[in-house]
Amino acid sequence: MQILYKQATKQYIHYDASARRSDLVSDVNEATEMANDLAVSILNRCSKKLKGFESIPAESVKKSAPAVSSNSSAKIVKTPRRRFTAKERRDIYIRDKGTCGICGRFVPPDSFTVDHIVPISKGGTIEAVIGEKHIPAANTTPESYMVQKYFHDMVEAGCDAVVMEVSSQGLMLHRTQGFVFDFGIFTNIEPDHIGPNEHKDFDDYLHCKSMLLRQCKVGIVNRDDEHFDRIIEGHTCKLETYGFSEKADLRAEGARLVGRKGYLGISYHVKGLMDFPVEIDIPGKFSIYNSLTAIAICRHFKVSEENIIKALKVARVKGRIEMIKVSDEFTLMIDYAHNAMALESLLGTLKEYDPHRLVCLFGCGGNRSKLRRYEMGEVSGKMADLTIITSDNPRDEDPQAIIDDIKIGMAKTDGKYVEIPDRKEAIAYAIHHGEPGDIIVLAGKGHEDYQEIKGKKYPMDERVLIREILEEDQKA
């Protein structure tokens, strides 16, 4: 992410958060003071509007960590002297998804379970939502001053609670400094987001994720995750656990697949801190984990079992195993799986429903690790009966070159595939060649409604593409 801060002097600071460095157009010390002055200005402007904040003298910020630093360039504001009052912030909590988001929201794609039960605001990967206002997200976790701005706007809108997705990068770059979360949820973690612009290695990634449990009052943690002991190491919060483990405080028992014509779901019985049956219209073991986190939160909000059961039954997530009706003969869905781990989990889940064929359509993003392309090609080649290789967000790369990289992974398998660079044509091929009993998954784009090419985002929503294909078929 890049931000340009403009000062009265007409000078600029070029802040590159993704690379964790800053390139200055003038002397480093001068630029540091400019950014600190800006931080004070932003905070003091907020203090005039937001009850409970005091103005902070510029010199007090300048004595703190510098705004521009090679290893902590996002630490640009000093912690406010006082947090929100209880009236202003009764129930602020965070949902942290390990990749795998207030009557407005920072929207994590998998916060659906809480959102369907408790009126909240959200923020994360997709957007921030405040009341009826939707704000597209540039980052999973906004910069610290934007977080405070959203909180202010949420309070002004009369919001009582927020569910917020906090990324490992957000924690590493101190974007959530200045307040403590009432609840922090950890779902799972696997090697990902490792590279020169993200984390140097898995240990660094895990460490940053674990910071959440030192910034919340209650930590709700997946007891089944193989890294459980390392994640909770050094925690300062009260711990609650969930999962399938007998050691979990809130656990799922008797899980079974629910499959009918044109429908895939899963059911189980929650035991431990609560006791009732659950059925979810979204297939997969991960849906059980996601719903358990929602149940855990709702228990603290004193939501009735009846309302929890009803809400979970109708919960939907845009771009997460989102089923789109195109035929009575086969099932088609959209999913955000955009790395090998997520794709393997998705295809493994769908294979459990014993489809006639499992068809996987996907591409890979440009300007990203080639290893991801090889791995995704290999996963799809091994697990899908047919792979349709197409374009995703090519960015600055040649789409065909990306497809060729995917085919390197495919070559390690005996999987059948076709390559169709144009994504709409690829989707049309999948629909037109669907067979009775097939499950067809369009992977990688999920909630996205654009395709990024050469620095520009062009409108492209797979739901719209499917609708256009069906309309064109009717006219033909």
Tab-separated table of C-alpha atoms in Angstrom:
chain	number	residue	atom	x	y	z
A	1	MET	CA	0.000	0.000	0.000
A	2	GLN	CA	1.243	3.485	-0.752
A	3	ILE	CA	0.184	6.741	0.827
A	4	LEU	CA	1.266	10.268	-0.071
A	5	TYR	CA	1.139	12.715	2.823
A	6	LYS	CA	0.969	16.324	1.593
A	7	GLN	CA	2.090	19.110	3.922
A	8	ALA	CA	1.692	22.903	3.783
A	9	THR	CA	5.310	23.052	2.617
A	10	LYS	CA	4.253	21.159	-0.540
A	11	GLN	CA	6.719	18.425	0.358
A	12	TYR	CA	5.765	14.762	0.341
A	13	ILE	CA	6.604	11.624	2.241
A	14	HIS	CA	6.340	8.439	0.220
A	15	TYR	CA	5.270	5.745	2.667
A	16	ASP	CA	5.457	2.137	1.455
A	17	ALA	CA	3.867	-0.028	4.162
A	18	SER	CA	4.055	-3.282	2.210
A	19	ALA	CA	7.831	-3.105	2.002
A	20	ARG	CA	8.146	-1.743	5.547
A	21	ARG	CA	10.376	1.107	4.407
A	22	SER	CA	10.149	4.784	3.507
A	23	ASP	CA	11.753	6.658	0.661
A	24	LEU	CA	12.018	10.332	1.455
A	25	VAL	CA	12.102	13.215	-0.997
A	26	SER	CA	14.116	15.261	1.495
A	27	ASP	CA	16.269	14.830	4.581
A	28	VAL	CA	15.230	11.850	6.755
A	29	ASN	CA	15.062	13.854	9.976
A	30	GLU	CA	12.967	16.566	8.344
A	31	ALA	CA	10.609	13.976	6.872
A	32	THR	CA	10.265	12.227	10.230
A	33	GLU	CA	9.253	15.477	11.894
A	34	MET	CA	6.765	16.177	9.082
A	35	ALA	CA	5.081	12.806	9.556
A	36	ASN	CA	5.007	13.210	13.332
A	37	ASP	CA	3.449	16.644	12.940
A	38	LEU	CA	0.858	15.095	10.655
A	39	ALA	CA	0.129	12.388	13.230
A	40	VAL	CA	-0.408	15.022	15.932
A	41	SER	CA	-2.607	17.038	13.589
A	42	ILE	CA	-4.791	14.040	12.731
A	43	LEU	CA	-5.119	12.971	16.350
A	44	ASN	CA	-5.914	16.449	17.606
A	45	ARG	CA	-8.535	16.979	14.884
A	46	CYS	CA	-10.118	13.703	15.985
A	47	SER	CA	-9.979	14.765	19.633
A	48	LYS	CA	-12.202	17.750	18.909
A	49	LYS	CA	-14.875	15.434	17.505
A	50	LEU	CA	-14.461	12.353	19.672
A	51	LYS	CA	-15.282	12.663	23.349
A	52	GLY	CA	-12.695	11.105	25.623
A	53	PHE	CA	-9.514	11.980	23.730
A	54	GLU	CA	-7.064	14.662	24.818
A	55	SER	CA	-4.930	16.727	22.496
A	56	ILE	CA	-1.330	15.538	22.409
A	57	PRO	CA	1.491	18.074	22.240
A	58	ALA	CA	3.752	17.620	19.244
A	59	GLU	CA	6.812	17.257	21.420
A	60	SER	CA	5.319	14.264	23.244
A	61	VAL	CA	4.937	12.388	19.963
A	62	LYS	CA	8.387	13.358	18.755
A	63	LYS	CA	9.855	11.718	21.843
A	64	SER	CA	8.163	8.459	20.919
A	65	ALA	CA	9.055	6.029	18.144
A	66	PRO	CA	9.667	7.944	14.914
A	67	ALA	CA	6.977	8.024	12.298
A	68	VAL	CA	9.376	6.931	9.611
A	69	SER	CA	11.519	3.966	10.529
A	70	SER	CA	13.032	1.099	8.590
A	71	ASN	CA	11.441	-1.515	10.812
A	72	SER	CA	8.250	0.072	12.079
A	73	SER	CA	7.103	2.600	9.534
A	74	ALA	CA	3.417	2.312	10.392
A	75	LYS	CA	3.830	3.373	14.005
A	76	ILE	CA	2.774	6.930	13.356
A	77	VAL	CA	0.622	7.934	16.335
A	78	LYS	CA	1.225	7.902	20.049
A	79	THR	CA	-1.275	5.931	22.101
A	80	PRO	CA	-4.141	8.202	23.227
A	81	ARG	CA	-4.098	9.043	26.918
A	82	ARG	CA	-7.532	7.578	27.387
A	83	ARG	CA	-9.502	4.913	25.535
A	84	PHE	CA	-13.162	5.077	24.544
A	85	THR	CA	-15.510	5.269	27.507
A	86	ALA	CA	-17.653	2.243	28.297
A	87	LYS	CA	-20.662	4.046	26.855
A	88	GLU	CA	-18.823	4.867	23.632
A	89	ARG	CA	-17.332	1.414	23.212
A	90	ARG	CA	-19.402	-1.182	25.023
A	91	ASP	CA	-18.594	-4.202	22.928
A	92	ILE	CA	-15.624	-3.898	20.614
A	93	TYR	CA	-14.118	-7.204	19.649
A	94	ILE	CA	-11.845	-8.606	16.976
A	95	ARG	CA	-12.096	-11.562	14.668
A	96	ASP	CA	-8.626	-12.683	13.509
A	97	LYS	CA	-8.671	-15.251	10.746
A	98	GLY	CA	-5.521	-17.269	10.254
A	99	THR	CA	-5.424	-17.852	6.509
A	100	CYS	CA	-6.528	-18.202	5.550
A	101	GLY	CA	-11.870	-9.466	8.123
A	102	ILE	CA	-19.727	-1.690	14.065
A	103	CYS	CA	-23.469	-1.388	13.491
A	104	GLY	CA	-20.867	-0.761	10.819
A	105	ARG	CA	-18.031	-3.190	10.149
A	106	PHE	CA	-14.477	-3.986	9.043
A	107	VAL	CA	-15.609	-7.005	6.995
A	108	PRO	CA	-13.797	-10.339	7.337
A	109	PRO	CA	-15.288	-12.715	4.767
A	110	ASP	CA	-15.867	-15.330	7.458
A	111	SER	CA	-17.458	-13.021	10.033
A	112	PHE	CA	-20.850	-14.048	8.625
A	113	THR	CA	-21.745	-16.184	11.603
A	114	VAL	CA	-21.483	-13.353	14.110
A	115	ASP	CA	-23.031	-10.810	11.745
A	116	HIS	CA	-26.135	-12.944	11.219
A	117	ILE	CA	-26.736	-13.197	14.966
A	118	VAL	CA	-25.538	-9.939	16.541
A	119	PRO	CA	-26.046	-6.528	14.862
A	120	ILE	CA	-22.476	-5.319	14.460
A	121	SER	CA	-20.092	-3.229	12.467
A	122	LYS	CA	-17.302	-4.957	10.602
A	123	GLY	CA	-14.051	-4.318	8.848
A	124	GLY	CA	-11.465	-6.322	6.959
A	125	THR	CA	-10.549	-7.906	3.641
A	126	ILE	CA	-13.623	-6.747	1.712
A	127	GLU	CA	-14.816	-3.470	3.173
A	128	ALA	CA	-15.671	-1.397	6.199
A	129	VAL	CA	-19.377	-0.988	6.892
A	130	ILE	CA	-20.803	1.705	9.134
A	131	GLY	CA	-24.572	1.481	9.360
A	132	GLU	CA	-25.666	1.429	5.722
A	133	LYS	CA	-22.391	2.923	4.490
A	134	HIS	CA	-19.980	0.570	2.692
A	135	ILE	CA	-16.330	1.632	2.379
A	136	PRO	CA	-14.071	-0.491	0.111
A	137	ALA	CA	-10.982	-1.742	1.941
A	138	ALA	CA	-7.483	-0.987	0.681
A	139	ASN	CA	-5.981	-3.162	3.411
A	140	THR	CA	-7.309	-6.029	5.505
A	141	THR	CA	-6.479	-3.914	8.557
A	142	PRO	CA	-6.531	-0.157	7.865
A	143	GLU	CA	-3.755	2.169	9.004
A	144	SER	CA	-3.974	3.099	12.696
A	145	TYR	CA	-5.387	6.569	12.122
A	146	MET	CA	-8.074	5.154	9.818
A	147	VAL	CA	-9.036	2.563	12.447
A	148	GLN	CA	-9.563	5.406	14.923
A	149	LYS	CA	-11.519	7.392	12.344
A	150	TYR	CA	-13.789	4.425	11.657
A	151	PHE	CA	-14.320	3.904	15.383
A	152	HIS	CA	-15.263	7.553	15.731
A	153	ASP	CA	-17.706	7.336	12.814
A	154	MET	CA	-19.168	4.157	14.273
A	155	VAL	CA	-19.753	5.769	17.657
A	156	GLU	CA	-21.372	8.752	15.944
A	157	ALA	CA	-23.635	6.337	14.051
A	158	GLY	CA	-24.763	4.775	17.337
A	159	CYS	CA	-22.903	1.487	16.959
A	160	ASP	CA	-22.353	-0.730	19.969
A	161	ALA	CA	-20.056	-3.458	18.668
A	162	VAL	CA	-17.452	-4.049	15.986
A	163	VAL	CA	-16.048	-7.213	14.478
A	164	MET	CA	-12.700	-6.465	12.909
A	165	GLU	CA	-10.298	-8.625	10.954
A	166	VAL	CA	-6.721	-8.014	12.023
A	167	SER	CA	-3.993	-9.359	9.794
A	168	SER	CA	-0.534	-10.419	10.905
A	169	GLN	CA	0.771	-7.418	8.957
A	170	GLY	CA	-1.635	-5.168	10.826
A	171	LEU	CA	-0.288	-6.406	14.146
A	172	MET	CA	3.325	-6.257	12.989
A	173	LEU	CA	2.922	-2.649	11.812
A	174	HIS	CA	1.066	-1.592	15.000
A	175	ARG	CA	-2.129	-0.618	13.173
A	176	THR	CA	-4.258	-1.649	16.177
A	177	GLN	CA	-2.225	0.140	18.853
A	178	GLY	CA	-4.053	2.407	21.289
A	179	PHE	CA	-6.844	0.129	22.490
A	180	VAL	CA	-7.532	-3.349	23.851
A	181	PHE	CA	-10.019	-5.744	22.251
A	182	ASP	CA	-12.669	-7.334	24.429
A	183	PHE	CA	-12.437	-10.571	22.459
A	184	GLY	CA	-9.757	-11.974	20.180
A	185	ILE	CA	-10.409	-15.056	18.047
A	186	PHE	CA	-7.667	-17.203	16.573
A	187	THR	CA	-8.797	-19.774	13.997
A	188	ASN	CA	-5.753	-21.441	12.425
A	189	ILE	CA	-2.381	-20.809	10.848
A	190	GLU	CA	-0.361	-22.393	8.060
A	191	PRO	CA	2.719	-21.160	6.177
A	192	ASP	CA	1.585	-18.212	4.033
A	193	HIS	CA	2.306	-14.500	3.603
A	194	ILE	CA	6.026	-15.223	3.677
A	195	GLY	CA	8.250	-13.140	1.420
A	196	PRO	CA	10.254	-9.918	1.134
A	197	ASN	CA	7.141	-7.735	1.426
A	198	GLU	CA	5.455	-9.702	4.193
A	199	HIS	CA	7.106	-12.004	6.782
A	200	LYS	CA	10.689	-13.214	6.646
A	201	ASP	CA	9.720	-16.758	7.739
A	202	PHE	CA	6.960	-18.799	9.360
A	203	ASP	CA	8.243	-18.100	12.884
A	204	ASP	CA	7.869	-14.373	12.261
A	205	TYR	CA	4.378	-14.918	10.811
A	206	LEU	CA	3.306	-16.998	13.823
A	207	HIS	CA	4.797	-14.517	16.291
A	208	CYS	CA	2.863	-11.647	14.729
A	209	LYS	CA	-0.377	-13.634	14.804
A	210	SER	CA	0.150	-14.437	18.489
A	211	MET	CA	0.360	-10.714	19.319
A	212	LEU	CA	-3.440	-10.698	19.217
A	213	LEU	CA	-3.572	-12.648	22.493
A	214	ARG	CA	-1.564	-9.901	24.184
A	215	GLN	CA	-3.989	-7.215	23.095
A	216	CYS	CA	-7.364	-8.618	24.153
A	217	LYS	CA	-9.215	-9.382	27.378
A	218	VAL	CA	-10.573	-12.784	26.301
A	219	GLY	CA	-8.826	-14.981	23.738
A	220	ILE	CA	-10.930	-17.598	21.946
A	221	VAL	CA	-8.527	-20.104	20.383
A	222	ASN	CA	-8.800	-23.192	18.157
A	223	ARG	CA	-7.708	-26.064	20.416
A	224	ASP	CA	-7.189	-28.353	17.418
A	225	ASP	CA	-4.555	-26.235	15.671
A	226	GLU	CA	-1.155	-27.931	15.687
A	227	HIS	CA	0.472	-24.636	16.668
A	228	PHE	CA	-1.852	-24.085	19.646
A	229	ASP	CA	0.903	-24.129	22.283
A	230	ARG	CA	3.042	-21.624	20.396
A	231	ILE	CA	0.130	-19.306	19.661
A	232	ILE	CA	-0.874	-19.002	23.321
A	233	GLU	CA	2.701	-18.622	24.542
A	234	GLY	CA	3.017	-15.345	26.429
A	235	HIS	CA	-0.715	-14.584	26.280
A	236	THR	CA	-2.045	-12.009	28.725
A	237	CYS	CA	-5.758	-12.667	28.219
A	238	LYS	CA	-8.242	-15.115	29.663
A	239	LEU	CA	-8.353	-18.151	27.354
A	240	GLU	CA	-11.333	-20.064	25.997
A	241	THR	CA	-10.976	-22.878	23.466
A	242	TYR	CA	-13.112	-24.491	20.792
A	243	GLY	CA	-12.806	-27.363	18.314
A	244	PHE	CA	-13.321	-31.114	18.114
A	245	SER	CA	-10.847	-31.890	20.903
A	246	GLU	CA	-12.215	-33.255	24.185
A	247	LYS	CA	-10.070	-30.585	25.845
A	248	ALA	CA	-11.990	-27.781	24.084
A	249	ASP	CA	-14.334	-25.660	26.195
A	250	LEU	CA	-16.774	-25.459	23.265
A	251	ARG	CA	-16.663	-28.519	21.038
A	252	ALA	CA	-18.393	-30.058	18.030
A	253	GLU	CA	-19.599	-33.644	18.195
A	254	GLY	CA	-21.343	-35.939	15.718
A	255	ALA	CA	-20.484	-33.929	12.603
A	256	ARG	CA	-22.069	-35.249	9.392
A	257	LEU	CA	-22.447	-34.171	5.790
A	258	VAL	CA	-25.841	-33.007	4.573
A	259	GLY	CA	-26.240	-33.414	0.822
A	260	ARG	CA	-29.358	-33.016	-1.281
A	261	LYS	CA	-29.966	-32.131	-4.915
A	262	GLY	CA	-28.485	-28.684	-5.405
A	263	TYR	CA	-27.610	-28.394	-1.717
A	264	LEU	CA	-24.480	-29.020	0.345
A	265	GLY	CA	-24.340	-28.474	4.095
A	266	ILE	CA	-23.075	-29.873	7.372
A	267	SER	CA	-24.533	-30.520	10.828
A	268	TYR	CA	-23.178	-31.229	14.302
A	269	HIS	CA	-24.000	-30.921	18.008
A	270	VAL	CA	-22.231	-28.277	20.092
A	271	LYS	CA	-21.229	-29.422	23.580
A	272	GLY	CA	-19.397	-28.017	26.574
A	273	LEU	CA	-20.169	-24.407	27.417
A	274	MET	CA	-23.355	-24.718	25.325
A	275	ASP	CA	-25.504	-27.672	24.226
A	276	PHE	CA	-27.676	-27.679	21.090
A	277	PRO	CA	-27.796	-28.983	17.461
A	278	VAL	CA	-26.471	-26.923	14.541
A	279	GLU	CA	-27.000	-27.164	10.768
A	280	ILE	CA	-25.183	-24.859	8.343
A	281	ASP	CA	-25.927	-24.415	4.653
A	282	ILE	CA	-22.206	-24.123	3.883
A	283	PRO	CA	-20.253	-27.385	3.549
A	284	GLY	CA	-16.916	-28.179	5.099
A	285	LYS	CA	-15.177	-28.749	8.382
A	286	PHE	CA	-13.992	-25.147	8.357
A	287	SER	CA	-17.653	-24.083	8.509
A	288	ILE	CA	-17.898	-25.898	11.825
A	289	TYR	CA	-14.877	-24.030	13.148
A	290	ASN	CA	-16.218	-20.686	11.920
A	291	SER	CA	-19.621	-21.323	13.464
A	292	LEU	CA	-18.060	-22.362	16.779
A	293	THR	CA	-16.259	-19.020	16.976
A	294	ALA	CA	-19.555	-17.229	16.354
A	295	ILE	CA	-21.287	-19.317	19.018
A	296	ALA	CA	-18.474	-18.525	21.458
A	297	ILE	CA	-18.911	-14.788	20.896
A	298	CYS	CA	-22.695	-14.957	21.024
A	299	ARG	CA	-22.509	-16.743	24.377
A	300	HIS	CA	-20.792	-13.657	25.768
A	301	PHE	CA	-23.497	-11.466	24.241
A	302	LYS	CA	-26.183	-13.591	25.959
A	303	VAL	CA	-27.816	-14.476	22.628
A	304	SER	CA	-30.437	-17.212	22.982
A	305	GLU	CA	-29.812	-20.711	21.618
A	306	GLU	CA	-32.921	-20.374	19.457
A	307	ASN	CA	-31.624	-17.257	17.719
A	308	ILE	CA	-28.160	-18.752	17.238
A	309	ILE	CA	-29.621	-21.875	15.601
A	310	LYS	CA	-31.886	-19.865	13.289
A	311	ALA	CA	-29.154	-17.451	12.260
A	312	LEU	CA	-26.567	-20.138	11.513
A	313	LYS	CA	-29.059	-21.923	9.280
A	314	VAL	CA	-29.410	-18.918	6.968
A	315	ALA	CA	-25.846	-17.597	7.169
A	316	ARG	CA	-24.159	-16.929	3.831
A	317	VAL	CA	-20.742	-15.550	2.872
A	318	LYS	CA	-20.070	-13.772	-0.394
A	319	GLY	CA	-17.338	-15.636	-2.239
A	320	ARG	CA	-16.940	-18.457	0.289
A	321	ILE	CA	-18.439	-21.651	-1.136
A	322	GLU	CA	-21.138	-19.379	-2.530
A	323	MET	CA	-23.487	-21.598	-4.490
A	324	ILE	CA	-24.934	-20.105	-7.684
A	325	LYS	CA	-27.958	-21.836	-9.209
A	326	VAL	CA	-27.380	-22.477	-12.922
A	327	SER	CA	-28.770	-25.996	-13.338
A	328	ASP	CA	-30.820	-28.694	-11.622
A	329	GLU	CA	-28.258	-31.240	-12.780
A	330	PHE	CA	-25.030	-29.981	-11.210
A	331	THR	CA	-23.769	-27.600	-8.531
A	332	LEU	CA	-21.699	-24.501	-9.270
A	333	MET	CA	-20.042	-22.362	-6.631
A	334	ILE	CA	-17.641	-19.445	-6.193
A	335	ASP	CA	-14.834	-19.528	-3.627
A	336	TYR	CA	-11.949	-17.268	-2.686
A	337	ALA	CA	-9.381	-20.108	-2.365
A	338	HIS	CA	-6.298	-18.490	-3.870
A	339	ASN	CA	-3.395	-20.503	-2.502
A	340	ALA	CA	-2.532	-24.200	-2.386
A	341	MET	CA	-3.520	-24.680	1.239
A	342	ALA	CA	-6.964	-23.149	0.767
A	343	LEU	CA	-7.533	-24.935	-2.549
A	344	GLU	CA	-6.577	-28.309	-1.086
A	345	SER	CA	-8.919	-27.771	1.849
A	346	LEU	CA	-11.748	-26.710	-0.462
A	347	LEU	CA	-11.383	-29.582	-2.927
A	348	GLY	CA	-10.969	-32.079	-0.106
A	349	THR	CA	-14.187	-30.840	1.457
A	350	LEU	CA	-16.122	-31.091	-1.810
A	351	LYS	CA	-14.807	-34.579	-2.615
A	352	GLU	CA	-16.409	-35.812	0.613
A	353	TYR	CA	-19.793	-35.233	-1.042
A	354	ASP	CA	-18.892	-37.857	-3.661
A	355	PRO	CA	-19.616	-35.825	-6.832
A	356	HIS	CA	-19.806	-37.389	-10.287
A	357	ARG	CA	-16.895	-35.108	-11.217
A	358	LEU	CA	-15.109	-32.360	-9.326
A	359	VAL	CA	-14.274	-29.539	-11.739
A	360	CYS	CA	-11.908	-26.780	-10.623
A	361	LEU	CA	-11.524	-23.486	-12.498
A	362	PHE	CA	-8.780	-21.157	-11.295
A	363	GLY	CA	-5.888	-18.880	-12.197
A	364	CYS	CA	-3.125	-17.215	-10.194
A	365	GLY	CA	-2.272	-13.602	-9.511
A	366	GLY	CA	0.563	-11.835	-11.238
A	367	ASN	CA	3.446	-10.205	-9.353
A	368	ARG	CA	3.236	-12.994	-6.790
A	369	SER	CA	5.350	-16.026	-5.954
A	370	LYS	CA	5.660	-18.564	-8.773
A	371	LEU	CA	5.756	-21.287	-6.138
A	372	ARG	CA	2.064	-20.640	-5.460
A	373	ARG	CA	1.305	-21.343	-9.132
A	374	TYR	CA	3.206	-24.622	-9.160
A	375	GLU	CA	1.570	-25.730	-5.917
A	376	MET	CA	-1.971	-24.829	-6.950
A	377	GLY	CA	-1.516	-26.585	-10.296
A	378	GLU	CA	-0.311	-29.702	-8.538
A	379	VAL	CA	-3.128	-29.641	-5.980
A	380	SER	CA	-5.843	-29.243	-8.606
A	381	GLY	CA	-4.225	-31.848	-10.863
A	382	LYS	CA	-4.260	-34.398	-8.051
A	383	MET	CA	-7.682	-33.656	-6.587
A	384	ALA	CA	-9.951	-32.424	-9.410
A	385	ASP	CA	-11.304	-34.619	-12.198
A	386	LEU	CA	-10.973	-31.667	-14.573
A	387	THR	CA	-9.045	-28.430	-14.166
A	388	ILE	CA	-9.855	-25.333	-16.210
A	389	ILE	CA	-6.836	-23.017	-16.082
A	390	THR	CA	-7.649	-19.377	-16.706
A	391	SER	CA	-6.641	-15.854	-15.741
A	392	ASP	CA	-7.001	-14.254	-12.294
A	393	ASN	CA	-5.428	-10.841	-11.634
A	394	PRO	CA	-2.441	-10.868	-14.019
A	395	ARG	CA	-1.346	-7.414	-12.870
A	396	ASP	CA	1.895	-6.625	-14.727
A	397	GLU	CA	2.528	-10.138	-16.023
A	398	ASP	CA	1.494	-11.901	-19.213
A	399	PRO	CA	-1.562	-14.077	-18.397
A	400	GLN	CA	-0.248	-16.869	-20.617
A	401	ALA	CA	3.068	-16.911	-18.721
A	402	ILE	CA	1.165	-17.400	-15.467
A	403	ILE	CA	-0.868	-20.216	-17.011
A	404	ASP	CA	2.361	-21.848	-18.198
A	405	ASP	CA	3.672	-21.776	-14.625
A	406	ILE	CA	0.485	-23.442	-13.368
A	407	LYS	CA	0.944	-26.155	-15.986
A	408	ILE	CA	4.373	-26.949	-14.528
A	409	GLY	CA	2.599	-28.043	-11.351
A	410	MET	CA	-0.093	-29.843	-13.339
A	411	ALA	CA	2.627	-31.810	-15.143
A	412	LYS	CA	3.514	-33.536	-11.867
A	413	THR	CA	0.079	-35.186	-11.913
A	414	ASP	CA	-2.112	-37.195	-14.262
A	415	GLY	CA	-4.885	-34.615	-13.990
A	416	LYS	CA	-6.863	-33.570	-17.047
A	417	TYR	CA	-6.987	-29.879	-17.875
A	418	VAL	CA	-7.923	-27.287	-20.461
A	419	GLU	CA	-6.561	-23.755	-20.648
A	420	ILE	CA	-8.807	-20.817	-21.518
A	421	PRO	CA	-7.159	-17.452	-20.701
A	422	ASP	CA	-10.365	-15.408	-20.891
A	423	ARG	CA	-12.146	-15.981	-17.571
A	424	LYS	CA	-15.660	-15.447	-18.912
A	425	GLU	CA	-15.054	-17.934	-21.712
A	426	ALA	CA	-13.609	-20.362	-19.172
A	427	ILE	CA	-16.701	-20.082	-16.971
A	428	ALA	CA	-18.950	-20.560	-19.998
A	429	TYR	CA	-17.006	-23.712	-20.871
A	430	ALA	CA	-17.489	-25.056	-17.331
A	431	ILE	CA	-21.245	-24.424	-17.439
A	432	HIS	CA	-21.773	-25.766	-20.950
A	433	HIS	CA	-19.810	-28.947	-20.198
A	434	GLY	CA	-21.333	-29.610	-16.794
A	435	GLU	CA	-22.546	-33.177	-16.274
A	436	PRO	CA	-25.248	-34.509	-13.918
A	437	GLY	CA	-23.864	-34.781	-10.391
A	438	ASP	CA	-20.862	-32.510	-11.023
A	439	ILE	CA	-19.579	-29.997	-8.508
A	440	ILE	CA	-17.942	-27.066	-10.287
A	441	VAL	CA	-15.940	-24.570	-8.263
A	442	LEU	CA	-14.710	-21.217	-9.559
A	443	ALA	CA	-11.730	-20.590	-7.298
A	444	GLY	CA	-9.580	-17.572	-6.572
A	445	LYS	CA	-11.784	-14.510	-7.092
A	446	GLY	CA	-14.470	-15.025	-4.462
A	447	HIS	CA	-15.851	-11.689	-3.313
A	448	GLU	CA	-13.730	-9.659	-5.749
A	449	ASP	CA	-15.588	-7.664	-8.382
A	450	TYR	CA	-12.638	-6.630	-10.509
A	451	GLN	CA	-9.699	-7.910	-12.535
A	452	GLU	CA	-6.400	-6.094	-12.131
A	453	ILE	CA	-4.395	-5.632	-15.340
A	454	LYS	CA	-1.378	-3.341	-15.746
A	455	GLY	CA	-2.153	-1.303	-12.649
A	456	LYS	CA	-5.843	-0.798	-13.449
A	457	LYS	CA	-8.833	-2.592	-11.947
A	458	TYR	CA	-11.499	-3.460	-14.503
A	459	PRO	CA	-15.035	-4.444	-13.401
A	460	MET	CA	-15.379	-8.222	-13.317
A	461	ASP	CA	-17.747	-9.999	-10.960
A	462	GLU	CA	-18.163	-13.733	-11.535
A	463	ARG	CA	-21.819	-13.525	-10.550
A	464	VAL	CA	-22.356	-10.988	-13.321
A	465	LEU	CA	-20.394	-13.116	-15.779
A	466	ILE	CA	-22.540	-16.161	-14.968
A	467	ARG	CA	-25.718	-14.143	-15.421
A	468	GLU	CA	-24.499	-12.788	-18.760
A	469	ILE	CA	-23.599	-16.293	-19.955
A	470	LEU	CA	-27.046	-17.630	-19.045
A	471	GLU	CA	-28.765	-14.676	-20.735
A	472	GLU	CA	-26.676	-15.133	-23.863
A	473	ASP	CA	-27.578	-18.829	-23.900
A	474	GLN	CA	-31.290	-17.956	-23.801
A	475	LYS	CA	-30.929	-15.613	-26.737
A	476	ALA	CA	-28.963	-18.089	-28.809
